[in-house]
């Protein structure tokens, strides 16, 4: 074998040596350079290696106790690989664990060390709790509860990884939210019949209210919830009888369903969990599944892909999107908070072809905004690009089409649920800062000295679509910005101002 003649190089794109990871599912993206290296003696004969091997070892003080995880992953024609590691499953995760990653391909190898830290200890306060909502007098088989809770646990950890990846890409490091614990069953006062009669906004209102007043969860204002309604019901027979398989008709025959986020709650129906994986190993297979959805039995929400993989992508993308609203994000034309959330699959799959799915009509959000702050010039402004097919192609190639636009990334990076807290009293007093709008001078002002302005968005009242945004950057010779004069264009009918400070305070002005 001429294997040793190969000259490959393994490159990891999204992980640095020594990087600190606060989330349990890790996506590792990279390339093999010269993956099909021709052997010199015979140019028609090429290296036939097709798999990359990762060995993951825990560097423990008890040298022999640590187990080794080994994973094989295919490489694409151009040498790309994407690996999902479940750190939570394969190593015993104490608060802090040093992990050694050993990649090998053919005759080449590459090493990395990372530090897993359960959660930033200073960021323990602000968390996200997954819930599985059952109705009063509803008997859900124990096994189904278990299975669905496991799916919710796994996929919320995946969403946590997605946020970390996206913010790292945007230049803010691996900031993400912290999960409070395993999915818990929450019993509602509503009966299934009552749930089936309500629309998603009423369901959101009702469950948000019940959670606020519950003895278990109501006390803690630093918890947000991601909840799934267990009794979502699909009448496939009626859809089949009507012969109308449009999404609108499917939605009409889906009762007790929601995909709505805002304030402290992101609410979903459980009907689409059929397409979700229960183990980390199954994630990439599920995204790639071309199995067709039988619409007489199961509902479809895949932006007309009508496959299990499409349903998984669209409904998981919706979770990323709706959770985004609970973190005060508005809508954008493209990206996760706009037309791009169907494409979450592309983050995990290789050799993505361009998909041209229909654009969505941006829906309403359940609003609830907190906040405060202020500034002065020096801003960048978003100019919307045109939505041509070519743009779309380019976008999908370069960024998997699944990304947070800059303004969204800035909000997340400064959000209380994402920030690294120094635990100082400043943080706690933050609520006292006064962010005001001065109508006479047409400016937003942060009155306190400690809360410089960070971002100002002009959002539509109807659907929270961001029309303009201004990022305030203090330069070397410029002090932090506390007063921001609104440009003329910012005064739009039927719009409101969303203001964010560098310290993570937010405030909404309906009148400005
Ligand atoms: Zn080789
Ligand atoms: Zn939305």
Short mmCIF file of C-alpha atoms and ligand atoms in Angstrom, two decimals:
data_model
loop_
_atom_site.label_atom_id
_atom_site.label_comp_id
_atom_site.label_asym_id
_atom_site.label_seq_id
_atom_site.Cartn_x
_atom_site.Cartn_y
_atom_site.Cartn_z
CA UNK A 1 0.00 0.00 0.00
CA UNK A 2 1.22 3.42 -0.90
CA UNK A 3 -0.77 5.06 1.86
CA UNK A 4 2.21 6.86 3.31
CA UNK A 5 2.64 8.72 0.05
CA UNK A 6 -0.53 10.70 0.66
CA UNK A 7 -0.16 14.31 1.67
CA UNK A 8 -3.39 15.26 3.37
CA UNK A 9 -3.96 17.98 5.93
CA UNK A 10 -6.83 18.09 8.44
CA UNK A 11 -8.22 21.54 9.11
CA UNK A 12 -10.85 22.28 11.76
CA UNK A 13 -12.84 25.40 10.91
CA UNK A 14 -14.84 26.19 14.02
CA UNK A 15 -12.79 25.14 17.01
CA UNK A 16 -9.56 26.58 18.38
CA UNK A 17 -7.09 24.81 20.55
CA UNK A 18 -7.91 25.60 24.17
CA UNK A 19 -11.41 26.79 23.44
CA UNK A 20 -13.92 26.74 26.30
CA UNK A 21 -17.25 25.03 25.64
CA UNK A 22 -20.30 25.63 27.84
CA UNK A 23 -22.71 23.42 25.91
CA UNK A 24 -22.91 19.64 25.69
CA UNK A 25 -23.46 19.06 21.98
CA UNK A 26 -20.54 20.12 19.87
CA UNK A 27 -20.55 20.57 16.10
CA UNK A 28 -17.10 20.24 14.57
CA UNK A 29 -16.72 21.45 11.01
CA UNK A 30 -13.61 21.08 8.92
CA UNK A 31 -11.86 20.06 5.74
CA UNK A 32 -9.36 17.54 4.56
CA UNK A 33 -7.01 19.29 2.17
CA UNK A 34 -6.10 17.05 -0.75
CA UNK A 35 -8.65 14.39 0.21
CA UNK A 36 -8.22 12.44 -3.01
CA UNK A 37 -4.49 12.70 -3.28
CA UNK A 38 -3.31 10.85 -6.38
CA UNK A 39 -0.62 8.33 -5.65
CA UNK A 40 2.58 9.22 -7.53
CA UNK A 41 3.31 5.83 -9.12
CA UNK A 42 0.02 5.63 -10.79
CA UNK A 43 -1.96 8.75 -11.38
CA UNK A 44 -5.20 6.92 -11.99
CA UNK A 45 -5.06 5.45 -8.52
CA UNK A 46 -6.19 7.73 -5.78
CA UNK A 47 -6.38 7.63 -2.04
CA UNK A 48 -9.51 5.69 -1.15
CA UNK A 49 -9.93 6.81 2.45
CA UNK A 50 -13.51 7.96 3.00
CA UNK A 51 -13.83 8.41 6.69
CA UNK A 52 -12.43 10.71 9.29
CA UNK A 53 -11.96 9.24 12.75
CA UNK A 54 -12.24 11.28 15.91
CA UNK A 55 -11.06 9.94 19.24
CA UNK A 56 -12.21 11.95 22.19
CA UNK A 57 -10.51 11.44 25.52
CA UNK A 58 -11.12 12.95 28.87
CA UNK A 59 -7.94 14.13 30.47
CA UNK A 60 -8.55 13.08 33.96
CA UNK A 61 -6.39 13.05 37.04
CA UNK A 62 -7.36 9.43 37.36
CA UNK A 63 -5.49 8.54 34.25
CA UNK A 64 -7.02 5.17 33.53
CA UNK A 65 -10.63 5.84 34.40
CA UNK A 66 -11.49 8.00 31.44
CA UNK A 67 -13.28 6.28 28.60
CA UNK A 68 -12.52 7.00 25.00
CA UNK A 69 -15.15 7.87 22.49
CA UNK A 70 -14.51 7.03 18.88
CA UNK A 71 -16.55 8.41 16.02
CA UNK A 72 -16.32 7.89 12.30
CA UNK A 73 -17.67 10.45 9.91
CA UNK A 74 -17.84 10.58 6.11
CA UNK A 75 -16.11 13.29 4.15
CA UNK A 76 -17.71 14.93 1.15
CA UNK A 77 -16.28 14.94 -2.36
CA UNK A 78 -14.43 18.14 -1.67
CA UNK A 79 -13.16 16.91 1.67
CA UNK A 80 -15.61 18.63 3.99
CA UNK A 81 -16.75 17.02 7.23
CA UNK A 82 -19.28 17.88 9.93
CA UNK A 83 -19.24 15.93 13.16
CA UNK A 84 -21.64 16.05 16.05
CA UNK A 85 -20.27 15.11 19.44
CA UNK A 86 -22.42 14.53 22.47
CA UNK A 87 -20.09 15.47 25.27
CA UNK A 88 -22.90 14.92 27.74
CA UNK A 89 -23.30 11.30 26.80
CA UNK A 90 -19.79 10.07 26.45
CA UNK A 91 -17.76 11.56 29.22
CA UNK A 92 -18.73 11.96 32.79
CA UNK A 93 -19.25 15.67 32.94
CA UNK A 94 -18.21 17.28 36.13
CA UNK A 95 -18.12 21.05 36.32
CA UNK A 96 -14.92 21.24 34.33
CA UNK A 97 -13.30 18.68 32.06
CA UNK A 98 -10.29 18.89 29.80
CA UNK A 99 -10.90 16.99 26.58
CA UNK A 100 -8.39 15.79 24.04
CA UNK A 101 -9.55 15.50 20.44
CA UNK A 102 -7.60 13.30 18.07
CA UNK A 103 -8.57 13.47 14.42
CA UNK A 104 -7.13 11.02 11.92
CA UNK A 105 -7.56 10.51 8.21
CA UNK A 106 -5.48 8.10 6.15
CA UNK A 107 -1.92 8.74 7.30
CA UNK A 108 -2.56 12.16 8.82
CA UNK A 109 -3.63 13.22 12.26
CA UNK A 110 -4.49 16.43 14.08
CA UNK A 111 -4.89 17.17 17.78
CA UNK A 112 -6.90 19.72 19.73
CA UNK A 113 -7.61 20.31 23.37
CA UNK A 114 -10.76 21.91 24.65
CA UNK A 115 -12.12 22.73 28.08
CA UNK A 116 -15.70 21.79 28.82
CA UNK A 117 -17.26 23.88 31.60
CA UNK A 118 -20.75 22.85 32.67
CA UNK A 119 -22.01 26.45 32.73
CA UNK A 120 -20.43 29.70 33.54
CA UNK A 121 -20.98 29.67 37.27
CA UNK A 122 -21.72 33.37 37.25
CA UNK A 123 -24.44 32.85 34.67
CA UNK A 124 -26.44 30.36 36.62
CA UNK A 125 -29.27 32.72 37.34
CA UNK A 126 -30.65 33.27 33.87
CA UNK A 127 -31.85 29.99 32.41
CA UNK A 128 -34.21 28.20 30.08
CA UNK A 129 -36.47 25.40 31.32
CA UNK A 130 -38.01 22.83 28.95
CA UNK A 131 -41.57 21.72 29.77
CA UNK A 132 -44.01 19.14 28.46
CA UNK A 133 -47.54 20.39 29.03
CA UNK A 134 -50.25 17.84 29.80
CA UNK A 135 -53.91 18.67 30.32
CA UNK A 136 -56.05 18.08 33.35
CA UNK A 137 -57.43 14.54 33.42
CA UNK A 138 -55.39 13.65 30.35
CA UNK A 139 -53.64 10.30 30.59
CA UNK A 140 -50.55 10.24 28.44
CA UNK A 141 -48.80 6.86 28.32
CA UNK A 142 -45.70 7.00 30.48
CA UNK A 143 -43.54 5.78 27.63
CA UNK A 144 -44.68 8.54 25.32
CA UNK A 145 -44.01 11.17 27.97
CA UNK A 146 -40.54 9.75 28.44
CA UNK A 147 -39.81 9.57 24.72
CA UNK A 148 -41.02 13.09 24.02
CA UNK A 149 -39.18 14.57 27.00
CA UNK A 150 -35.99 12.87 25.79
CA UNK A 151 -36.49 14.36 22.32
CA UNK A 152 -37.08 17.80 23.80
CA UNK A 153 -33.98 17.51 26.02
CA UNK A 154 -31.73 16.45 23.17
CA UNK A 155 -33.02 19.01 20.71
CA UNK A 156 -32.90 21.90 23.15
CA UNK A 157 -29.24 21.01 23.73
CA UNK A 158 -28.86 21.08 19.95
CA UNK A 159 -30.50 24.52 19.79
CA UNK A 160 -28.10 25.65 22.52
CA UNK A 161 -25.23 24.45 20.31
CA UNK A 162 -26.71 26.28 17.30
CA UNK A 163 -26.84 29.58 19.20
CA UNK A 164 -23.24 29.11 20.37
CA UNK A 165 -22.10 28.36 16.80
CA UNK A 166 -23.96 31.32 15.35
CA UNK A 167 -22.61 33.80 17.86
CA UNK A 168 -19.09 32.45 17.42
CA UNK A 169 -19.44 32.97 13.69
CA UNK A 170 -20.69 36.50 14.32
CA UNK A 171 -17.55 37.23 16.33
CA UNK A 172 -18.96 37.12 19.85
CA UNK A 173 -17.51 33.81 21.00
CA UNK A 174 -19.55 30.79 21.99
CA UNK A 175 -22.20 32.64 23.93
CA UNK A 176 -25.41 30.74 24.43
CA UNK A 177 -28.20 30.26 26.93
CA UNK A 178 -28.03 27.88 29.89
CA UNK A 179 -30.52 25.04 30.28
CA UNK A 180 -32.00 24.83 33.76
CA UNK A 181 -32.47 21.08 33.80
CA UNK A 182 -34.29 18.17 32.17
CA UNK A 183 -37.72 18.56 30.65
CA UNK A 184 -40.47 18.56 33.31
CA UNK A 185 -44.13 17.73 32.96
CA UNK A 186 -46.38 20.70 33.66
CA UNK A 187 -50.04 19.93 34.20
CA UNK A 188 -52.36 22.61 32.89
CA UNK A 189 -55.78 23.40 34.29
CA UNK A 190 -57.24 23.18 30.81
CA UNK A 191 -58.78 20.00 29.45
CA UNK A 192 -57.70 18.68 26.05
CA UNK A 193 -61.04 19.83 24.61
CA UNK A 194 -60.40 23.36 25.81
CA UNK A 195 -56.89 23.30 24.35
CA UNK A 196 -58.21 22.11 20.98
CA UNK A 197 -60.62 25.04 20.86
CA UNK A 198 -58.06 27.76 21.41
CA UNK A 199 -55.85 29.45 18.84
CA UNK A 200 -52.12 29.70 19.41
CA UNK A 201 -52.21 33.22 20.84
CA UNK A 202 -54.83 32.28 23.41
CA UNK A 203 -52.87 29.14 24.27
CA UNK A 204 -49.74 31.21 24.72
CA UNK A 205 -51.59 33.68 26.97
CA UNK A 206 -53.17 30.94 28.97
CA UNK A 207 -50.03 28.88 29.59
CA UNK A 208 -47.90 31.97 30.25
CA UNK A 209 -50.47 32.96 32.86
CA UNK A 210 -50.58 29.49 34.41
CA UNK A 211 -46.79 29.36 34.62
CA UNK A 212 -46.62 32.80 36.22
CA UNK A 213 -49.03 31.78 38.94
CA UNK A 214 -47.71 28.25 39.47
CA UNK A 215 -46.01 27.53 42.77
CA UNK A 216 -43.23 25.57 41.06
CA UNK A 217 -42.22 28.04 38.41
CA UNK A 218 -43.93 31.35 39.02
CA UNK A 219 -41.46 32.78 41.53
CA UNK A 220 -38.36 32.82 39.38
CA UNK A 221 -38.27 35.77 37.00
CA UNK A 222 -34.91 34.60 35.69
CA UNK A 223 -36.39 31.50 34.09
CA UNK A 224 -37.78 31.41 30.60
CA UNK A 225 -39.71 28.40 29.31
CA UNK A 226 -39.72 26.30 26.16
CA UNK A 227 -42.94 24.30 26.32
CA UNK A 228 -44.55 21.63 24.15
CA UNK A 229 -48.29 20.93 24.25
CA UNK A 230 -48.75 17.17 24.47
CA UNK A 231 -52.29 16.88 23.13
CA UNK A 232 -51.84 18.49 19.71
CA UNK A 233 -54.22 16.57 17.43
CA UNK A 234 -54.19 16.15 13.66
CA UNK A 235 -57.26 15.10 11.71
CA UNK A 236 -55.60 13.48 8.71
CA UNK A 237 -58.81 11.78 7.60
CA UNK A 238 -60.52 15.14 7.17
CA UNK A 239 -57.58 16.51 5.20
CA UNK A 240 -57.59 13.42 2.97
CA UNK A 241 -61.37 13.68 2.47
CA UNK A 242 -61.07 17.32 1.44
CA UNK A 243 -58.32 16.55 -1.07
CA UNK A 244 -56.68 19.82 -0.08
CA UNK A 245 -53.14 19.13 1.12
CA UNK A 246 -52.04 22.75 1.35
CA UNK A 247 -50.28 23.88 4.50
CA UNK A 248 -53.20 26.18 5.28
CA UNK A 249 -55.61 23.26 5.27
CA UNK A 250 -53.26 21.05 7.29
CA UNK A 251 -53.02 23.84 9.85
CA UNK A 252 -56.83 24.13 10.07
CA UNK A 253 -57.00 20.44 10.97
CA UNK A 254 -54.25 20.67 13.56
CA UNK A 255 -55.72 21.47 16.98
CA UNK A 256 -53.86 22.48 20.10
CA UNK A 257 -50.86 23.54 18.06
CA UNK A 258 -48.60 26.56 18.45
CA UNK A 259 -45.23 27.89 17.32
CA UNK A 260 -45.07 31.18 19.13
CA UNK A 261 -42.48 32.85 21.31
CA UNK A 262 -42.11 36.06 23.25
CA UNK A 263 -41.58 37.30 26.78
CA UNK A 264 -40.76 34.35 28.97
CA UNK A 265 -42.34 31.57 26.92
CA UNK A 266 -41.78 29.82 23.60
CA UNK A 267 -44.72 27.50 22.95
CA UNK A 268 -45.00 24.61 20.50
CA UNK A 269 -47.26 21.68 19.68
CA UNK A 270 -45.92 18.16 20.06
CA UNK A 271 -47.39 16.91 16.77
CA UNK A 272 -44.12 17.24 14.86
CA UNK A 273 -41.92 15.41 17.33
CA UNK A 274 -42.48 12.32 15.16
CA UNK A 275 -39.70 13.59 12.90
CA UNK A 276 -37.30 14.45 15.73
CA UNK A 277 -34.38 12.27 16.84
CA UNK A 278 -33.99 10.97 20.35
CA UNK A 279 -30.24 10.38 20.27
CA UNK A 280 -27.36 12.51 19.10
CA UNK A 281 -26.24 9.83 16.63
CA UNK A 282 -29.58 10.10 14.85
CA UNK A 283 -29.54 13.89 14.36
CA UNK A 284 -27.77 14.02 11.01
CA UNK A 285 -29.70 11.00 9.71
CA UNK A 286 -32.99 12.69 10.65
CA UNK A 287 -32.03 15.90 8.84
CA UNK A 288 -31.17 13.84 5.78
CA UNK A 289 -34.31 11.72 5.82
CA UNK A 290 -36.19 11.76 2.52
CA UNK A 291 -38.99 9.58 3.86
CA UNK A 292 -42.25 11.06 2.70
CA UNK A 293 -44.84 12.26 5.19
CA UNK A 294 -48.16 10.44 4.84
CA UNK A 295 -50.54 13.38 5.10
CA UNK A 296 -53.49 11.15 5.88
CA UNK A 297 -51.76 10.18 9.13
CA UNK A 298 -49.34 12.94 10.04
CA UNK A 299 -49.22 16.70 9.64
CA UNK A 300 -46.59 18.37 7.49
CA UNK A 301 -44.73 21.57 8.21
CA UNK A 302 -41.63 21.55 6.05
CA UNK A 303 -42.21 24.46 3.71
CA UNK A 304 -43.45 21.96 1.14
CA UNK A 305 -40.55 19.55 1.27
CA UNK A 306 -42.99 16.96 2.67
CA UNK A 307 -40.25 14.73 4.00
CA UNK A 308 -39.37 13.73 7.57
CA UNK A 309 -36.08 15.58 7.13
CA UNK A 310 -37.93 18.68 5.98
CA UNK A 311 -40.36 18.54 8.90
CA UNK A 312 -37.48 18.16 11.35
CA UNK A 313 -35.64 21.11 9.78
CA UNK A 314 -38.61 23.47 9.67
CA UNK A 315 -39.94 22.66 13.14
CA UNK A 316 -36.53 22.74 14.83
CA UNK A 317 -35.74 25.95 12.93
CA UNK A 318 -39.01 27.31 14.31
CA UNK A 319 -37.80 26.55 17.83
CA UNK A 320 -34.59 28.50 17.19
CA UNK A 321 -36.69 31.36 15.75
CA UNK A 322 -39.32 31.49 18.52
CA UNK A 323 -36.73 31.23 21.28
CA UNK A 324 -35.10 34.20 19.53
CA UNK A 325 -38.28 36.21 20.19
CA UNK A 326 -38.08 35.38 23.90
CA UNK A 327 -34.61 36.95 23.78
CA UNK A 328 -36.15 40.16 22.42
CA UNK A 329 -35.30 39.63 18.75
CA UNK A 330 -37.60 41.14 16.14
CA UNK A 331 -38.04 39.92 12.59
CA UNK A 332 -35.58 40.32 9.76
CA UNK A 333 -36.16 39.68 6.07
CA UNK A 334 -33.62 36.88 5.92
CA UNK A 335 -31.80 34.62 8.30
CA UNK A 336 -33.15 32.78 11.33
CA UNK A 337 -35.53 35.59 12.25
CA UNK A 338 -36.96 35.75 8.75
CA UNK A 339 -37.20 33.47 5.77
CA UNK A 340 -34.15 31.44 6.65
CA UNK A 341 -35.28 29.28 9.53
CA UNK A 342 -36.28 26.33 7.35
CA UNK A 343 -32.65 25.74 6.50
CA UNK A 344 -31.29 24.65 9.87
CA UNK A 345 -30.54 21.24 8.33
CA UNK A 346 -27.79 22.80 6.23
CA UNK A 347 -25.79 23.60 9.32
CA UNK A 348 -25.34 19.87 9.82
CA UNK A 349 -25.35 18.33 6.36
CA UNK A 350 -22.61 18.13 3.72
CA UNK A 351 -22.63 19.19 0.07
CA UNK A 352 -25.73 21.28 0.36
CA UNK A 353 -27.53 22.01 -2.86
CA UNK A 354 -29.35 25.27 -3.19
CA UNK A 355 -32.94 24.94 -2.06
CA UNK A 356 -35.33 27.63 -3.14
CA UNK A 357 -38.20 27.35 -0.74
CA UNK A 358 -41.11 29.79 -0.81
CA UNK A 359 -40.65 32.89 1.31
CA UNK A 360 -42.85 33.01 4.34
CA UNK A 361 -45.22 35.67 5.41
CA UNK A 362 -43.78 36.96 8.62
CA UNK A 363 -46.20 36.39 11.41
CA UNK A 364 -47.02 38.24 14.55
CA UNK A 365 -45.08 37.75 17.71
CA UNK A 366 -46.27 37.54 21.24
CA UNK A 367 -44.74 40.76 22.42
CA UNK A 368 -43.29 41.67 25.74
CA UNK A 369 -40.21 43.77 25.90
CA UNK A 370 -38.28 45.00 28.88
CA UNK A 371 -35.53 47.68 29.16
CA UNK A 372 -33.52 50.95 28.78
CA UNK A 373 -30.44 53.17 27.51
CA UNK A 374 -28.84 55.89 25.19
CA UNK A 375 -26.19 57.38 22.67
CA UNK A 376 -24.60 59.50 19.90
CA UNK A 377 -23.61 59.16 16.25
CA UNK A 378 -21.17 56.66 14.83
CA UNK A 379 -23.51 54.03 13.63
CA UNK A 380 -23.74 51.47 10.95
CA UNK A 381 -26.95 50.92 9.15
CA UNK A 382 -28.37 47.90 7.51
CA UNK A 383 -29.21 48.18 3.87
CA UNK A 384 -31.44 45.38 2.77
CA UNK A 385 -30.16 43.39 -0.15
CA UNK A 386 -32.40 42.29 -2.95
CA UNK A 387 -33.80 38.83 -2.77
CA UNK A 388 -32.71 37.41 -6.09
CA UNK A 389 -32.03 33.78 -6.68
CA UNK A 390 -28.35 34.53 -7.11
CA UNK A 391 -28.18 36.21 -3.72
CA UNK A 392 -29.89 33.23 -2.23
CA UNK A 393 -27.45 30.86 -3.85
CA UNK A 394 -24.51 32.85 -2.61
CA UNK A 395 -25.96 33.10 0.87
CA UNK A 396 -26.61 29.42 1.15
CA UNK A 397 -23.15 28.57 -0.03
CA UNK A 398 -21.34 30.83 2.31
CA UNK A 399 -23.39 30.68 5.45
CA UNK A 400 -25.61 27.65 5.14
CA UNK A 401 -28.43 30.21 4.85
CA UNK A 402 -29.05 29.83 8.52
CA UNK A 403 -27.64 32.76 10.43
CA UNK A 404 -28.59 35.63 12.65
CA UNK A 405 -28.32 38.98 10.94
CA UNK A 406 -25.84 41.34 12.59
CA UNK A 407 -28.47 43.27 14.61
CA UNK A 408 -29.89 40.02 16.03
CA UNK A 409 -26.42 38.73 16.93
CA UNK A 410 -25.67 42.02 18.72
CA UNK A 411 -28.86 41.74 20.78
CA UNK A 412 -28.13 38.14 21.73
CA UNK A 413 -24.52 38.83 22.60
CA UNK A 414 -25.58 41.53 25.06
CA UNK A 415 -28.65 39.79 26.37
CA UNK A 416 -28.85 38.90 30.05
CA UNK A 417 -29.44 35.26 29.20
CA UNK A 418 -26.23 35.17 27.14
CA UNK A 419 -23.82 37.53 28.78
CA UNK A 420 -20.99 36.53 30.99
CA UNK A 421 -22.02 38.19 34.21
CA UNK A 422 -19.46 39.62 36.53
CA UNK A 423 -21.99 39.42 39.30
CA UNK A 424 -21.38 42.98 40.40
CA UNK A 425 -24.05 45.04 42.05
CA UNK A 426 -24.18 47.02 38.81
CA UNK A 427 -25.97 44.15 37.19
CA UNK A 428 -28.63 44.12 39.84
CA UNK A 429 -29.10 47.84 39.87
CA UNK A 430 -29.36 47.87 36.12
CA UNK A 431 -33.12 48.20 36.26
CA UNK A 432 -32.76 51.65 37.72
CA UNK A 433 -31.09 53.15 34.71
CA UNK A 434 -33.33 55.45 32.84
CA UNK A 435 -33.58 55.28 29.13
CA UNK A 436 -35.68 58.07 27.79
CA UNK A 437 -36.71 59.58 24.52
CA UNK A 438 -36.30 63.34 24.31
CA UNK A 439 -38.91 64.52 21.81
CA UNK A 440 -37.62 68.11 21.76
CA UNK A 441 -34.12 67.13 20.73
CA UNK A 442 -35.18 63.98 18.94
CA UNK A 443 -32.81 61.67 20.74
CA UNK A 444 -32.63 58.56 22.87
CA UNK A 445 -30.79 59.13 26.15
CA UNK A 446 -29.34 56.82 28.73
CA UNK A 447 -29.36 58.79 31.93
CA UNK A 448 -27.14 56.58 34.04
CA UNK A 449 -23.37 56.64 33.55
CA UNK A 450 -23.00 52.91 33.40
CA UNK A 451 -25.25 51.92 30.58
CA UNK A 452 -23.92 53.10 27.22
CA UNK A 453 -26.19 52.58 24.25
CA UNK A 454 -25.49 49.65 21.99
CA UNK A 455 -28.19 49.20 19.37
CA UNK A 456 -31.35 50.95 18.23
CA UNK A 457 -33.89 49.32 15.94
CA UNK A 458 -36.91 50.77 14.17
CA UNK A 459 -39.51 47.97 14.14
CA UNK A 460 -42.93 47.67 12.57
CA UNK A 461 -45.79 47.59 15.09
CA UNK A 462 -47.65 44.87 13.21
CA UNK A 463 -45.00 42.21 12.84
CA UNK A 464 -41.86 43.50 14.58
CA UNK A 465 -40.01 43.58 11.27
CA UNK A 466 -36.84 45.62 11.68
CA UNK A 467 -36.82 48.43 9.13
CA UNK A 468 -33.63 50.23 10.19
CA UNK A 469 -31.05 49.56 12.81
CA UNK A 470 -28.10 51.49 14.22
CA UNK A 471 -25.20 49.92 15.99
CA UNK A 472 -23.35 52.34 18.23
CA UNK A 473 -19.68 51.73 18.44
CA UNK A 474 -17.40 53.72 20.63
CA UNK A 475 -14.03 54.22 19.05
CA UNK A 476 -10.64 54.63 20.66
CA UNK A 477 -10.99 58.36 21.09
CA UNK A 478 -14.70 58.43 21.69
CA UNK A 479 -16.26 57.84 25.05
CA UNK A 480 -19.14 55.49 25.43
CA UNK A 481 -22.23 56.79 23.76
CA UNK A 482 -25.15 57.91 25.92
CA UNK A 483 -27.18 60.04 23.56
CA UNK A 484 -28.32 59.08 20.10
CA UNK A 485 -29.97 61.51 17.71
CA UNK A 486 -32.49 59.74 15.55
CA UNK A 487 -31.99 60.19 11.82
CA UNK A 488 -34.96 61.48 9.86
CA UNK A 489 -35.71 58.14 8.23
CA UNK A 490 -36.20 56.51 11.64
CA UNK A 491 -39.51 58.30 12.04
CA UNK A 492 -41.85 55.85 10.39
CA UNK A 493 -45.59 55.56 10.77
CA UNK A 494 -46.72 52.56 12.76
CA UNK A 495 -43.23 51.72 14.01
CA UNK A 496 -41.65 51.55 17.43
CA UNK A 497 -38.10 51.91 18.74
CA UNK A 498 -36.25 49.05 20.36
CA UNK A 499 -33.24 50.19 22.38
CA UNK A 500 -30.44 48.03 23.81
CA UNK A 501 -27.56 49.01 26.11
CA UNK A 502 -24.15 47.41 26.29
CA UNK A 503 -25.16 46.17 29.71
CA UNK A 504 -28.09 44.28 28.28
CA UNK A 505 -30.94 46.59 29.24
CA UNK A 506 -33.71 47.00 26.70
CA UNK A 507 -36.53 49.45 26.24
CA UNK A 508 -39.32 49.94 23.77
CA UNK A 509 -40.72 53.34 22.74
CA UNK A 510 -44.07 53.22 21.00
CA UNK A 511 -44.16 57.00 20.73
CA UNK A 512 -41.14 58.78 19.35
ZN1 LIG B 1 -4.66 9.06 1.72
ZN1 LIG B 2 -41.37 35.26 14.44
#
